[in-house]
Amino acid sequence: MDPSRIAIDTFSQPDELGIPLPISATMTISPSITSDSIQTIDASTETVVMPASESTESSLLEGGLQGWLAVLGSLLIHCFVFAPTEYVFGVFVLHYQDVFPESSASAITFVGTTGSAITYIAGFLSGIMADRFGFRPTAFVGSVIMALSLVGASFSTELWHLYVTQGVLFGVGASFAYYPAIAVPSQYFTKHRGLAIGVAVSGTGLGGFGLAPLTNALIEKVDIFWTLRILGMMIFVFSRIYFSGGASMLIAEKVNLVERREKGEEQPDQENTIIGECSKASEAIDVEVGKNRKPTFFQALHVFKDPQFLSLTLAELTASIGYLIPLYFMQTYAVYIGLSAEQGALILGLSNGSAFVGRILLGIIADRVSNTKTLLFCSWATAFSVIVFWTTAKSFGTLLLMGMTFCMFIGAYVSLVPVAVAESFGTDTIASMIGLMYGVGGLAMWGGSPLAGYILDSTLPNLSYTPVIMTAGISLVLGAICITSWVYFNWRATRPIIPSLTLSFSLFLSLNNHQVLLNVISTHSTIYTMSINERLIAACKEDNLDKLEEVLADASSSIINHTDEEGNSALHHAAKFASTGCLEVLMFFDGIEVNACNTIEGDTPLHKAAAYQDAEFALDMVQILIRGGATTLIRNKADKTPIDVVPDKTHTEVIKFLEHAALSDKGIPEEKDKLASASNKK
């Protein structure tokens, strides 16, 4: 008897219900999948688990020690990347006015604005480089550029020298370090992704809170130029320590572990040191993903067609206009309302401290409640803090309330937007996507503060901050509106579908049979309360092309890389259940993450395909995936490549094909022709 027919009868149960349900017409199962084979597959894949040392992962909130080391490295990067151009730059401005007395305050301030803007504008380049060459090399190069730029700034004799060094060069270096830092935590955490990114980006507030008094003390002790050199040397020393430990800036990422092993290189004996732990962190997720995932600039631009990504990008664009205005003008506004300069500095410092606390707190709330709801609330709360609290701030207490509220909630654009990108589009190319998004925002940021300064000057001789406040407030309101539109498009991508007319007809026919009615409602309540994400995965499990086509017609392109709670994408499920039809359809989609690793085993779709019990189906799936760019060199958490998980040595064709592909992945030219020939035999 045909196993697929058994599966259909089991699901439809026409004799018991007496009503032909719509699901029976479309439910198909791959011929080789019976209950026994499914159990065997599950057993084989479940045994390929992480090493015993990973048993404490749940107690460390899913990411494990390596994940939190990566978060720590990201936090330290955040301490430095924005301090010399944003959070500490106010200290430099005061002393630069003494060094360059012929330059206006606005001209000096534009040095910091240039550095911040370049950090974001260069994001598209640094993001693509991080996805192409790896997070660790990109971050290390960025840290070196940051250090050299500050040392170069210390030899400036004219203001334009600062524009080149502390502005443009530091901005480029900060961009190269920042985007890997913001992207890495998402690769270790799923359930607690908001907390992980919140802790990482809290480094900006921590840096502003700690480096501001340190910088001021150094300037008073030595001078401003030696202070720049000391800060540059600090960045360089930190980067050298982390890089020599196997993880630049403590960023644990997917780096060249396979190549080291294949060359037979021994690892340093550093197990009992923190450097050793950092080195282990860099090996936590196996590599060579970047080898097959090398997005070009034009390939990365396809995401602008997605309404979710477009909404988030427009939110960054509009909100960035007003992002720096409160930070740059809060202290001068304090003097304007009659407070002392020291009180204004205290308000700014405490506000930066609230950013440190707020970003961690927002991450926890996002994990417990919802990232979507938290981001939506924060976007409107940020706009409210400027339009309402700043316009009514006439005392120390009210201005402090405004500053702390603003800095606490504006961090959502830094900490929660990357979470939104990871949830909507996956983590495989997250650095380039965030880079594109923030690059657009950087253009607006570059003009925001000078625009506010021009508006403020235009109110003279009757100085008024109201137009400046309204400029910042309106930009933040527009950003909140764009976040609201993202929430809508995100809801459309994950909403439950509406019951079909078939269900209504079935209910009508069953009005006189209460038991049948209950069965119909029970069956359809499961089917029709599934989100689009769940329907996609269900279609791939069943190899149901009609259902897959229906789901893809309803959804945006971001749905393709959606993962379940275990990190399995539609490709993972299609490979696990031998859904070759769905596998081929999915491989045609632009942006499909063919080398994504799931959370539990660290398996790629190729691992799932190679582990399938039926050799013929396994070979078909392996060929489809490898032709689509899958690499054989990624090791899962059990330290196994796809070749290692082949369940039976009699699967000679599968093993042979994978071996040819592995040699091709390692760059042996003659194997590429053999691989193409083997792939075309069927």
XYZ file of C-alpha atoms in Angstrom:
682
model
C 0.000 0.000 0.000
C 1.212 3.489 -0.846
C 2.435 5.146 2.353
C 1.368 8.544 1.128
C -2.200 7.227 0.750
C -2.130 5.996 4.346
C -1.046 9.402 5.515
C -3.893 11.071 3.631
C -6.510 8.699 5.047
C -5.181 9.222 8.541
C -5.501 12.951 8.296
C -8.816 13.136 6.456
C -10.760 10.445 8.379
C -13.783 10.626 6.017
C -15.656 7.720 7.642
C -15.670 9.283 11.091
C -16.601 12.811 10.106
C -18.711 12.067 7.092
C -17.558 15.393 5.625
C -14.682 15.786 3.182
C -12.385 18.373 4.772
C -10.322 20.670 2.543
C -7.092 19.454 4.122
C -7.529 15.990 2.640
C -7.334 17.281 -0.888
C -3.932 18.876 -0.434
C -2.186 16.750 2.176
C 0.656 14.762 0.625
C 3.586 13.073 2.267
C 6.832 11.970 0.614
C 6.593 8.261 -0.243
C 9.472 7.215 1.954
C 8.116 8.866 5.087
C 6.246 6.487 7.342
C 5.888 6.789 11.069
C 8.805 4.421 11.550
C 11.104 6.312 9.256
C 10.163 9.612 10.834
C 11.000 8.240 14.241
C 14.296 6.954 12.919
C 15.128 10.311 11.407
C 14.229 12.116 14.591
C 16.315 9.729 16.598
C 19.289 10.091 14.336
C 19.157 13.833 14.301
C 18.405 14.240 17.973
C 21.503 12.261 18.885
C 23.636 14.785 17.049
C 23.575 17.262 19.886
C 25.980 19.679 21.463
C 28.845 18.434 23.600
C 28.372 17.821 27.294
C 29.940 21.164 28.101
C 26.903 22.798 26.536
C 24.519 21.278 29.063
C 24.592 24.458 31.113
C 23.418 26.535 28.177
C 19.862 26.910 29.458
C 21.139 28.331 32.721
C 23.079 30.923 30.757
C 19.961 32.043 28.898
C 20.444 30.046 25.704
C 23.641 31.634 24.322
C 26.065 29.898 26.667
C 29.407 31.263 27.812
C 30.537 31.882 24.247
C 27.433 33.906 23.500
C 27.900 36.135 26.535
C 31.583 36.611 25.743
C 30.466 37.840 22.338
C 27.999 40.192 24.035
C 30.770 41.463 26.322
C 32.991 42.149 23.330
C 30.152 43.978 21.606
C 29.574 46.055 24.756
C 33.238 47.114 24.853
C 33.147 48.100 21.193
C 30.071 50.239 21.863
C 31.966 52.003 24.662
C 34.466 53.378 22.137
C 32.792 53.723 18.740
C 30.543 56.664 19.631
C 32.382 58.272 22.560
C 34.857 60.493 20.613
C 32.143 61.772 18.228
C 28.963 61.820 20.322
C 28.909 61.142 24.046
C 32.308 62.646 24.935
C 32.640 65.089 22.071
C 31.158 67.908 24.137
C 34.305 67.771 26.297
C 36.477 68.117 23.190
C 34.459 71.059 21.845
C 35.236 73.249 24.857
C 38.991 72.707 24.517
C 39.068 72.801 20.710
C 37.740 76.353 20.961
C 40.955 77.272 22.794
C 43.146 75.470 20.249
C 41.316 76.912 17.218
C 40.004 80.289 18.459
C 39.311 81.511 14.930
C 36.785 78.677 14.352
C 33.134 78.944 15.349
C 31.523 76.540 17.780
C 29.231 75.199 15.055
C 32.233 74.477 12.799
C 33.947 72.565 15.601
C 30.746 70.702 16.472
C 30.478 69.588 12.860
C 33.601 67.444 13.401
C 31.615 65.206 15.755
C 28.572 65.245 13.485
C 30.769 64.148 10.577
C 32.214 61.257 12.584
C 28.776 60.042 13.684
C 27.293 60.383 10.214
C 30.188 58.544 8.533
C 29.816 55.740 11.089
C 26.283 55.155 9.835
C 26.748 56.089 6.169
C 29.619 53.623 5.752
C 27.360 50.964 7.240
C 26.372 49.471 3.887
C 30.050 48.877 3.091
C 31.097 47.555 6.500
C 28.020 45.336 6.711
C 28.686 43.710 3.362
C 32.375 43.276 4.243
C 31.433 41.646 7.551
C 29.084 39.222 5.795
C 31.658 38.534 3.084
C 34.955 38.315 4.990
C 33.805 37.638 8.543
C 32.991 39.655 11.633
C 36.348 39.270 13.378
C 38.640 40.610 10.610
C 36.269 43.479 9.870
C 36.036 44.492 13.532
C 39.791 44.307 13.992
C 40.496 46.458 10.933
C 37.947 48.957 12.215
C 39.552 49.134 15.654
C 42.983 49.768 14.125
C 41.597 52.578 11.947
C 39.899 54.104 15.007
C 43.156 54.067 16.970
C 45.233 55.535 14.133
C 42.662 58.251 13.419
C 42.777 59.545 17.006
C 46.570 59.491 16.999
C 46.478 61.370 13.688
C 44.046 63.904 15.152
C 46.550 64.632 17.924
C 48.890 66.185 15.330
C 46.244 68.504 13.856
C 47.283 72.111 13.321
C 44.167 73.218 11.451
C 40.492 72.431 11.892
C 40.195 70.609 8.582
C 42.754 68.100 9.881
C 40.181 67.121 12.525
C 37.511 66.715 9.847
C 39.734 64.183 8.071
C 40.997 62.310 11.155
C 38.501 62.466 14.033
C 35.665 62.928 11.565
C 35.972 60.845 8.392
C 38.676 58.300 9.315
C 37.363 57.625 12.802
C 33.843 57.301 11.380
C 34.981 54.688 8.846
C 36.848 52.710 11.506
C 33.942 52.937 13.940
C 31.592 51.700 11.218
C 33.785 48.668 10.510
C 33.839 47.813 14.220
C 30.232 48.721 15.025
C 28.189 46.652 12.564
C 29.835 43.315 13.377
C 29.365 44.196 17.051
C 25.652 44.875 16.654
C 25.107 41.780 14.469
C 26.993 39.098 16.418
C 24.661 38.723 19.468
C 21.762 37.794 17.170
C 23.682 34.714 15.999
C 23.865 33.291 19.525
C 20.452 34.176 20.915
C 16.889 33.662 19.761
C 14.577 33.668 22.778
C 16.712 36.200 24.665
C 17.900 38.162 21.662
C 16.460 41.432 22.972
C 18.343 41.113 26.267
C 21.603 40.187 24.536
C 21.505 43.130 22.142
C 20.307 45.425 24.938
C 23.337 44.546 27.063
C 25.641 44.976 24.054
C 24.400 48.420 23.028
C 24.305 49.601 26.637
C 28.031 50.080 26.148
C 27.263 53.412 24.465
C 25.751 54.754 27.671
C 28.482 53.145 29.761
C 31.141 54.704 27.550
C 29.547 58.129 27.777
C 29.178 57.796 31.543
C 32.768 56.630 32.193
C 34.874 58.123 29.411
C 33.550 61.675 29.784
C 35.111 62.316 33.230
C 38.216 60.320 32.248
C 38.699 62.413 29.114
C 38.182 65.653 31.008
C 40.672 64.570 33.707
C 43.277 63.615 31.096
C 42.926 66.957 29.330
C 43.408 68.782 32.634
C 46.379 66.578 33.557
C 48.230 66.587 30.229
C 46.626 68.287 27.206
C 43.998 67.583 24.578
C 46.456 66.165 22.034
C 48.028 63.672 24.440
C 44.508 62.727 25.521
C 43.713 61.813 21.916
C 46.870 59.691 21.749
C 46.047 57.922 25.010
C 42.506 57.123 23.832
C 43.899 55.836 20.537
C 46.411 53.627 22.330
C 43.656 52.304 24.620
C 41.603 51.213 21.620
C 44.631 49.615 19.952
C 45.729 47.743 23.093
C 42.220 46.386 23.655
C 41.968 45.233 20.049
C 45.382 43.529 20.172
C 44.529 41.654 23.365
C 41.227 40.404 22.002
C 42.594 39.561 18.573
C 45.556 37.625 19.961
C 43.082 35.645 22.045
C 41.334 34.438 18.916
C 38.405 36.828 19.067
C 38.898 40.414 18.038
C 37.023 42.580 20.507
C 35.814 39.342 22.101
C 33.524 38.822 19.118
C 32.932 35.110 18.805
C 32.033 34.355 15.240
C 32.131 31.930 12.344
C 35.788 32.155 11.403
C 38.080 29.818 9.501
C 37.980 27.028 12.081
C 37.595 24.434 9.360
C 40.650 25.658 7.485
C 42.742 25.492 10.683
C 41.625 21.955 11.357
C 42.201 20.835 7.795
C 45.754 22.221 7.918
C 46.373 20.365 11.155
C 47.264 23.480 13.131
C 47.284 23.037 16.871
C 45.285 25.342 19.085
C 47.098 27.285 21.825
C 46.937 25.782 25.286
C 44.844 28.539 26.829
C 41.974 26.597 28.303
C 42.321 27.997 31.802
C 42.553 31.653 30.822
C 39.966 34.208 29.813
C 41.831 34.516 26.518
C 41.329 30.797 26.069
C 37.613 31.166 26.655
C 37.540 33.984 24.125
C 39.344 31.747 21.660
C 36.762 29.025 22.237
C 34.085 31.609 21.675
C 35.440 32.376 18.235
C 35.063 28.675 17.409
C 31.578 28.249 18.831
C 29.779 28.377 15.525
C 31.532 26.799 12.601
C 32.622 28.706 9.718
C 32.902 29.034 6.044
C 29.384 30.447 5.968
C 30.885 33.605 4.583
C 32.496 31.597 1.808
C 29.153 30.822 0.195
C 27.326 33.875 1.461
C 29.005 36.805 -0.265
C 26.352 39.408 -1.041
C 27.306 42.107 -3.490
C 26.089 45.656 -3.020
C 23.352 45.258 -5.624
C 22.249 41.902 -4.216
C 21.871 43.495 -0.798
C 19.649 46.232 -2.235
C 16.850 43.757 -3.028
C 15.609 44.051 0.561
C 14.339 47.566 -0.172
C 11.502 45.888 -2.064
C 10.240 44.427 1.199
C 7.725 46.712 2.982
C 8.986 45.676 6.413
C 12.568 46.630 5.627
C 11.473 49.806 3.862
C 9.403 50.866 6.888
C 12.304 50.285 9.285
C 14.677 52.168 6.983
C 12.320 55.149 6.726
C 12.018 55.102 10.515
C 15.802 55.339 10.802
C 15.892 58.085 8.169
C 13.292 60.312 9.826
C 14.238 59.676 13.461
C 17.933 60.266 12.741
C 17.228 63.912 11.900
C 16.343 64.561 15.530
C 18.513 61.887 17.142
C 21.529 64.069 18.021
C 19.677 67.353 18.597
C 18.832 66.750 22.292
C 22.327 65.361 22.977
C 24.085 68.341 21.371
C 21.780 71.095 22.646
C 20.725 69.838 26.084
C 23.629 71.477 27.907
C 23.261 74.832 26.156
C 19.512 74.717 26.779
C 20.230 74.235 30.488
C 22.190 77.510 30.505
C 19.377 79.137 28.480
C 16.808 78.397 31.223
C 19.112 79.693 33.961
C 21.017 76.604 35.101
C 24.792 76.485 35.402
C 27.069 74.768 32.901
C 27.975 72.223 35.593
C 24.301 71.394 36.120
C 23.874 70.978 32.375
C 26.849 68.602 32.261
C 25.389 66.634 35.167
C 22.050 66.310 33.375
C 23.823 65.056 30.253
C 25.877 62.539 32.247
C 22.857 61.187 34.141
C 20.927 60.955 30.878
C 23.723 58.843 29.378
C 23.573 56.659 32.479
C 19.848 56.119 31.960
C 20.637 54.962 28.418
C 22.872 52.237 29.875
C 20.122 50.999 32.197
C 17.323 51.538 29.705
C 18.779 49.470 26.903
C 19.217 46.449 29.140
C 15.742 46.919 30.607
C 14.154 47.317 27.176
C 15.837 44.111 26.027
C 14.380 42.191 28.971
C 10.912 43.646 28.356
C 11.135 42.859 24.639
C 11.942 39.210 25.408
C 9.161 38.864 27.972
C 6.423 40.852 26.237
C 7.132 41.326 22.543
C 9.854 43.042 20.576
C 7.217 44.460 18.236
C 5.150 46.023 21.022
C 8.215 47.284 22.885
C 9.689 48.957 19.805
C 6.340 50.549 18.969
C 5.933 51.915 22.502
C 9.506 53.238 22.648
C 9.232 55.066 19.332
C 6.182 57.013 20.505
C 7.617 57.518 24.011
C 10.750 59.074 22.486
C 8.686 61.531 20.454
C 6.544 62.322 23.514
C 9.610 63.026 25.678
C 10.811 65.706 23.246
C 7.528 67.355 22.250
C 5.996 67.383 25.750
C 8.806 67.131 28.317
C 11.370 69.321 26.544
C 8.957 72.115 25.658
C 7.840 72.311 29.309
C 11.305 71.847 30.873
C 12.079 75.035 32.815
C 13.973 73.643 35.812
C 16.714 71.160 36.693
C 14.221 68.423 37.575
C 12.035 68.727 34.476
C 15.021 68.912 32.123
C 16.571 65.881 33.832
C 13.257 64.037 33.372
C 13.304 64.887 29.686
C 16.950 63.857 29.227
C 16.631 60.547 31.046
C 13.360 59.668 29.295
C 14.742 60.540 25.874
C 18.026 58.637 26.312
C 16.244 55.620 27.775
C 13.755 55.212 24.917
C 15.826 56.432 21.947
C 18.005 53.383 22.547
C 15.206 51.277 21.072
C 16.308 52.404 17.618
C 19.743 50.967 18.435
C 18.879 47.849 20.445
C 15.457 46.717 19.199
C 15.645 47.508 15.480
C 18.421 44.889 14.989
C 16.179 42.399 16.798
C 13.357 43.294 14.411
C 15.650 42.737 11.425
C 16.806 39.365 12.785
C 13.235 38.223 13.451
C 11.938 39.355 10.065
C 14.851 38.420 7.806
C 17.100 36.004 9.718
C 20.715 36.465 10.807
C 22.661 35.242 7.783
C 23.130 38.722 6.250
C 22.089 40.831 9.221
C 25.242 42.974 9.211
C 24.745 44.159 5.632
C 21.025 44.776 6.173
C 21.595 46.822 9.324
C 24.422 48.604 7.530
C 22.139 49.616 4.668
C 19.463 50.775 7.087
C 21.765 52.801 9.305
C 23.642 54.143 6.282
C 20.458 55.827 5.096
C 19.893 57.142 8.614
C 23.438 58.503 8.707
C 22.698 60.836 5.795
C 19.847 62.370 7.776
C 21.933 62.528 10.946
C 24.647 64.438 9.113
C 22.198 67.215 8.336
C 20.085 67.119 11.506
C 22.347 68.943 13.957
C 23.549 71.634 11.501
C 19.923 72.224 10.550
C 19.021 72.675 14.209
C 21.946 75.063 14.664
C 20.860 77.104 11.651
C 17.285 77.249 12.957
C 18.520 78.347 16.383
C 20.678 81.103 14.862
C 17.719 82.305 12.806
C 15.810 83.145 16.010
C 18.399 85.762 17.032
C 18.374 88.316 18.532
C 15.378 86.853 20.415
C 16.887 83.444 21.089
C 14.292 80.656 21.222
C 14.740 76.898 21.422
C 11.129 76.096 20.524
C 11.760 75.713 16.745
C 14.730 73.439 17.501
C 12.642 71.308 19.847
C 9.825 71.067 17.291
C 12.288 70.032 14.565
C 13.510 67.155 16.713
C 9.981 66.285 17.841
C 8.476 66.180 14.349
C 11.274 63.970 13.036
C 10.747 61.541 15.920
C 6.977 61.508 15.338
C 7.589 60.614 11.690
C 9.913 57.859 12.864
C 7.205 56.527 15.178
C 4.712 56.528 12.299
C 7.134 54.472 10.195
C 7.621 52.030 13.082
C 3.833 51.730 13.273
C 3.726 50.879 9.561
C 6.398 48.214 10.139
C 4.238 46.717 12.885
C 1.352 46.554 10.408
C 3.389 44.843 7.679
C 4.907 42.495 10.252
C 1.395 41.602 11.409
C 0.358 40.926 7.817
C 3.288 38.537 7.430
C 2.398 36.585 10.571
C -1.383 37.004 10.865
C -3.702 33.993 11.078
C -5.564 33.339 7.840
C -9.342 33.698 7.492
C -11.364 30.487 7.300
C -12.340 29.559 3.783
C -15.829 29.109 2.364
C -15.245 25.352 2.564
C -15.177 25.596 6.349
C -18.412 27.607 6.365
C -20.067 25.015 4.117
C -18.812 22.195 6.347
C -20.266 23.911 9.404
C -23.591 24.385 7.618
C -23.784 20.687 6.716
C -23.004 19.638 10.272
C -25.601 21.744 12.107
C -27.722 18.664 12.864
C -24.794 16.613 14.147
C -23.216 18.180 17.209
C -20.330 15.704 17.440
C -19.424 16.212 13.801
C -19.671 19.967 14.329
C -17.228 19.784 17.243
C -14.820 17.684 15.164
C -14.960 20.156 12.273
C -14.391 23.147 14.551
C -11.525 21.385 16.325
C -9.836 20.423 13.071
C -10.208 23.805 11.429
C -9.285 25.777 14.532
C -5.852 24.191 14.282
C -5.566 24.795 10.560
C -6.860 28.332 10.372
C -5.202 29.815 13.452
C -1.762 29.058 12.040
C 0.308 32.099 11.145
C 1.847 32.426 7.704
C 5.201 31.423 9.195
C 3.689 28.225 10.607
C 1.876 27.482 7.349
C 5.144 27.822 5.430
C 6.885 25.297 7.661
C 3.861 22.976 7.552
C 3.868 23.053 3.744
C 7.557 22.149 3.673
C 7.050 19.270 6.096
C 4.315 17.878 3.833
C 6.028 18.721 0.520
C 2.751 20.378 -0.452
C 3.531 22.649 -3.399
C -0.023 23.996 -3.650
C 0.007 25.060 -0.028
C 3.521 26.490 -0.409
C 2.427 28.535 -3.417
C -0.569 29.838 -1.468
C 1.604 30.869 1.475
C 4.211 32.590 -0.682
C 1.499 34.500 -2.525
C 0.222 35.901 0.793
C 3.600 36.696 2.341
C 6.481 39.093 1.822
C 9.970 37.922 0.894
C 11.048 38.129 4.534
C 9.035 34.991 5.335
C 11.451 32.700 3.467
C 14.067 32.664 6.220
C 11.675 32.527 9.181
C 12.699 30.013 11.849
C 10.751 28.147 14.502
C 11.596 28.133 18.213
C 14.459 25.685 17.572
C 15.984 27.807 14.822
C 14.855 25.514 11.980
C 13.944 27.301 8.762
C 11.658 26.051 6.008
C 14.746 24.625 4.282
C 15.629 22.651 7.419
C 12.150 21.115 7.554
C 12.046 20.400 3.824
C 15.399 18.596 4.071
C 14.436 16.698 7.221
C 11.219 15.333 5.687
C 12.559 14.809 2.144
C 10.286 17.463 0.661
C 12.283 17.724 -2.544
C 9.602 19.676 -4.412
C 9.465 22.430 -1.800
C 13.236 22.335 -1.517
C 13.647 23.130 -5.207
C 11.070 25.929 -5.065
C 12.671 27.563 -2.030
C 16.145 27.469 -3.591
C 14.944 29.763 -6.381
C 14.146 32.590 -3.949
C 16.554 35.505 -3.796
C 18.026 35.907 -0.328
C 17.372 32.342 0.866
C 19.781 31.443 3.692
C 21.027 28.068 2.517
C 23.770 27.758 5.161
C 21.821 28.868 8.237
C 22.503 26.847 11.395
C 19.656 25.921 13.716
C 19.808 26.658 17.433
C 19.725 23.194 19.008
C 22.122 21.041 16.972
C 23.814 23.741 14.909
C 22.735 21.828 11.789
C 22.431 23.381 8.347
C 19.804 22.141 5.852
C 22.618 20.124 4.254
C 23.151 18.280 7.553
C 19.444 17.368 7.573
C 19.539 16.200 3.962
C 22.682 14.112 4.428
C 21.196 12.464 7.538
C 18.063 11.266 5.739
C 17.581 7.492 5.869
C 16.603 6.916 2.240
C 19.760 7.204 0.110
C 17.935 8.160 -3.090
C 16.038 11.024 -1.464
C 19.163 12.091 0.411
C 21.181 12.292 -2.812
C 18.493 14.364 -4.539
C 18.360 16.838 -1.660
C 22.129 17.068 -1.285
C 22.486 17.850 -4.993
C 19.768 20.515 -4.853
C 21.325 22.229 -1.844
C 24.922 22.141 -3.079
C 23.908 23.486 -6.486
C 22.217 26.303 -4.566
C 25.377 27.253 -2.674
C 25.365 25.005 0.399
C 28.814 24.306 1.819
C 29.993 20.961 3.167
C 32.522 22.513 5.554
C 30.248 23.780 8.327
C 30.428 21.762 11.537
C 27.468 21.493 13.878
C 27.614 21.633 17.676
C 28.610 17.961 17.730
C 31.626 18.958 15.600
C 30.290 17.067 12.562
C 30.158 18.095 8.918
C 27.330 16.874 6.636
C 29.559 13.978 5.527
C 29.873 12.852 9.151
C 26.096 12.594 9.688
C 25.360 10.271 6.745
C 23.508 7.494 8.629
C 24.733 4.507 6.634
C 28.069 3.885 4.934
C 26.175 2.076 2.182
C 24.968 5.496 0.996
C 28.028 5.573 -1.230
C 26.623 7.977 -3.828
C 25.723 10.519 -1.146
C 29.139 10.242 0.499
C 30.945 10.445 -2.837
C 29.019 13.538 -3.891
C 29.649 15.255 -0.554
C 33.358 14.432 -0.719
C 33.629 15.949 -4.199
C 31.763 19.021 -2.964
C 34.068 19.319 0.055
C 37.143 19.288 -2.160
C 35.524 21.895 -4.389
C 34.715 24.052 -1.346
C 38.377 23.894 -0.361
C 39.303 25.365 -3.720
C 40.582 22.337 -5.654
C 39.707 23.335 -9.263
C 39.572 19.899 -10.876
C 36.945 18.786 -8.401
C 34.493 21.427 -9.610
C 34.156 19.706 -12.988
C 33.680 16.329 -11.288
C 31.035 17.828 -9.038
C 29.138 19.333 -11.948
C 29.319 16.032 -13.825
C 28.062 14.058 -10.821
C 25.280 16.549 -10.269
C 24.009 16.174 -13.838
C 23.966 12.362 -13.949
C 20.430 12.175 -12.678
